């Protein structure tokens, strides 16, 4: 079955390589560069970029918890998860996170942690509003071999978890002697616990997102030699129908300003992606709509429940800015 998927991928349907990186913005105001006025559905050009907290080591994996009205995010090297609540600020949420990277809520409103250095995916064995450092393992191996470093994930409404497994949690990454798998995979884990590899071809697969109809999976590849975003059309059972290059960036000699990383899709359909310089906004046809310059490397993002504010984990900073709500 896997062979047939790979053969299907070889025929890249509707390859969407955009060259808008070199285009001139039609509006430039503060940190905002607008390439298509459709971006104004969500971007408020008068909204400042706010620093909500700083002093962390490397922030990742933000997720909004609607039942409580707060944001959770990982500080990977410190082995902690923090909670940010408007008007209350930042407080420690988990003192031992298993070096979590991505955080995601499952369909039962349980917190799932993608533990990068622990190399497993776990569910917190307590209510999200009463956190405890006790975990139930969901998965840690593919065909008997330990994962590299589970990174980012998203659940669909059927309870299938789509996730990426780059080598970032390994000290020597691709060349680490503890690396057991010969590839860096994109996977699905269904509600029955069946694990399937969807792609073995990417180097440094990273952020993942699902379209609103859950028929398309987007994956960022943080490969400095070929930084890009990909999209996968999915069958109803979550397997891959075909794969296409979504948006290609030039190779970078110095990745200090960031690479394709986190992904989220706003309810209006606009794709928000962290990348070089900050946030990149695309439509479903890979048309670049806008860029938002941010003061430091941006790893991932999350929207609040009202979808009118975005939070960005950006190296040592937690950043945020308000969105336009005219789309509603």
mmCIF file of N, CA, C and O in Angstrom, residues 37 48 65 68-69 85 158 161 181 183 201 208 221 245-246 311-312 322 327:
data_model
loop_
_atom_site.group_PDB
_atom_site.id
_atom_site.type_symbol
_atom_site.label_atom_id
_atom_site.label_comp_id
_atom_site.label_asym_id
_atom_site.label_seq_id
_atom_site.Cartn_x
_atom_site.Cartn_y
_atom_site.Cartn_z
ATOM 1 N N UNK A 37 -5.174 42.606 -1.394
ATOM 2 C CA UNK A 37 -6.090 43.240 -0.440
ATOM 3 C C UNK A 37 -6.981 42.260 0.312
ATOM 4 O O UNK A 37 -7.606 42.633 1.310
ATOM 5 N N UNK A 48 -0.607 47.031 16.772
ATOM 6 C CA UNK A 48 0.819 46.881 17.082
ATOM 7 C C UNK A 48 1.175 45.433 17.404
ATOM 8 O O UNK A 48 0.324 44.655 17.836
ATOM 9 N N UNK A 65 -6.836 27.180 24.791
ATOM 10 C CA UNK A 65 -7.783 26.359 25.531
ATOM 11 C C UNK A 65 -9.044 27.188 25.740
ATOM 12 O O UNK A 65 -9.057 28.126 26.552
ATOM 13 N N UNK A 68 -11.606 27.835 29.556
ATOM 14 C CA UNK A 68 -10.681 28.480 30.491
ATOM 15 C C UNK A 68 -10.151 29.787 29.947
ATOM 16 O O UNK A 68 -9.736 30.657 30.699
ATOM 17 N N UNK A 69 -10.139 29.915 28.608
ATOM 18 C CA UNK A 69 -9.735 31.162 27.981
ATOM 19 C C UNK A 69 -8.271 31.503 28.177
ATOM 20 O O UNK A 69 -7.929 32.618 28.577
ATOM 21 N N UNK A 85 -2.761 33.891 30.336
ATOM 22 C CA UNK A 85 -4.168 34.260 30.378
ATOM 23 C C UNK A 85 -4.268 35.774 30.361
ATOM 24 O O UNK A 85 -3.612 36.451 31.155
ATOM 25 N N UNK A 158 -12.508 13.149 13.214
ATOM 26 C CA UNK A 158 -12.622 11.703 13.421
ATOM 27 C C UNK A 158 -11.644 11.194 14.467
ATOM 28 O O UNK A 158 -11.622 10.004 14.773
ATOM 29 N N UNK A 161 -4.811 11.894 14.449
ATOM 30 C CA UNK A 161 -3.745 12.854 14.685
ATOM 31 C C UNK A 161 -2.760 12.803 13.519
ATOM 32 O O UNK A 161 -2.202 11.756 13.212
ATOM 33 N N UNK A 181 15.334 5.725 12.874
ATOM 34 C CA UNK A 181 14.660 5.734 11.571
ATOM 35 C C UNK A 181 15.555 6.365 10.515
ATOM 36 O O UNK A 181 16.298 7.302 10.793
ATOM 37 N N UNK A 183 14.498 8.023 7.992
ATOM 38 C CA UNK A 183 13.773 9.117 7.341
ATOM 39 C C UNK A 183 13.160 10.005 8.410
ATOM 40 O O UNK A 183 13.163 9.694 9.607
ATOM 41 N N UNK A 201 9.721 11.501 2.467
ATOM 42 C CA UNK A 201 10.640 12.184 1.572
ATOM 43 C C UNK A 201 11.123 13.542 2.071
ATOM 44 O O UNK A 201 12.137 14.059 1.583
ATOM 45 N N UNK A 208 2.244 21.515 10.893
ATOM 46 C CA UNK A 208 1.185 20.873 10.126
ATOM 47 C C UNK A 208 -0.130 21.610 10.377
ATOM 48 O O UNK A 208 -0.342 22.202 11.433
ATOM 49 N N UNK A 221 8.348 22.464 5.588
ATOM 50 C CA UNK A 221 9.638 21.782 5.582
ATOM 51 C C UNK A 221 10.718 22.820 5.874
ATOM 52 O O UNK A 221 10.922 23.746 5.088
ATOM 53 N N UNK A 245 3.952 20.378 -4.162
ATOM 54 C CA UNK A 245 4.694 21.505 -3.616
ATOM 55 C C UNK A 245 3.766 22.710 -3.605
ATOM 56 O O UNK A 245 3.208 23.077 -4.627
ATOM 57 N N UNK A 246 3.586 23.306 -2.448
ATOM 58 C CA UNK A 246 2.655 24.419 -2.300
ATOM 59 C C UNK A 246 3.346 25.751 -2.557
ATOM 60 O O UNK A 246 2.884 26.565 -3.358
ATOM 61 N N UNK A 311 -1.422 34.618 18.563
ATOM 62 C CA UNK A 311 -0.296 34.522 19.498
ATOM 63 C C UNK A 311 0.839 33.798 18.788
ATOM 64 O O UNK A 311 0.620 32.784 18.131
ATOM 65 N N UNK A 312 2.060 34.312 18.961
ATOM 66 C CA UNK A 312 3.214 33.746 18.266
ATOM 67 C C UNK A 312 4.297 33.407 19.272
ATOM 68 O O UNK A 312 4.699 34.261 20.086
ATOM 69 N N UNK A 322 -3.673 41.936 17.404
ATOM 70 C CA UNK A 322 -5.106 41.800 17.140
ATOM 71 C C UNK A 322 -5.361 41.654 15.645
ATOM 72 O O UNK A 322 -4.622 42.180 14.814
ATOM 73 N N UNK A 327 -14.403 39.908 8.778
ATOM 74 C CA UNK A 327 -14.797 38.692 8.053
ATOM 75 C C UNK A 327 -16.007 38.038 8.688
ATOM 76 O O UNK A 327 -16.735 37.294 8.049
#
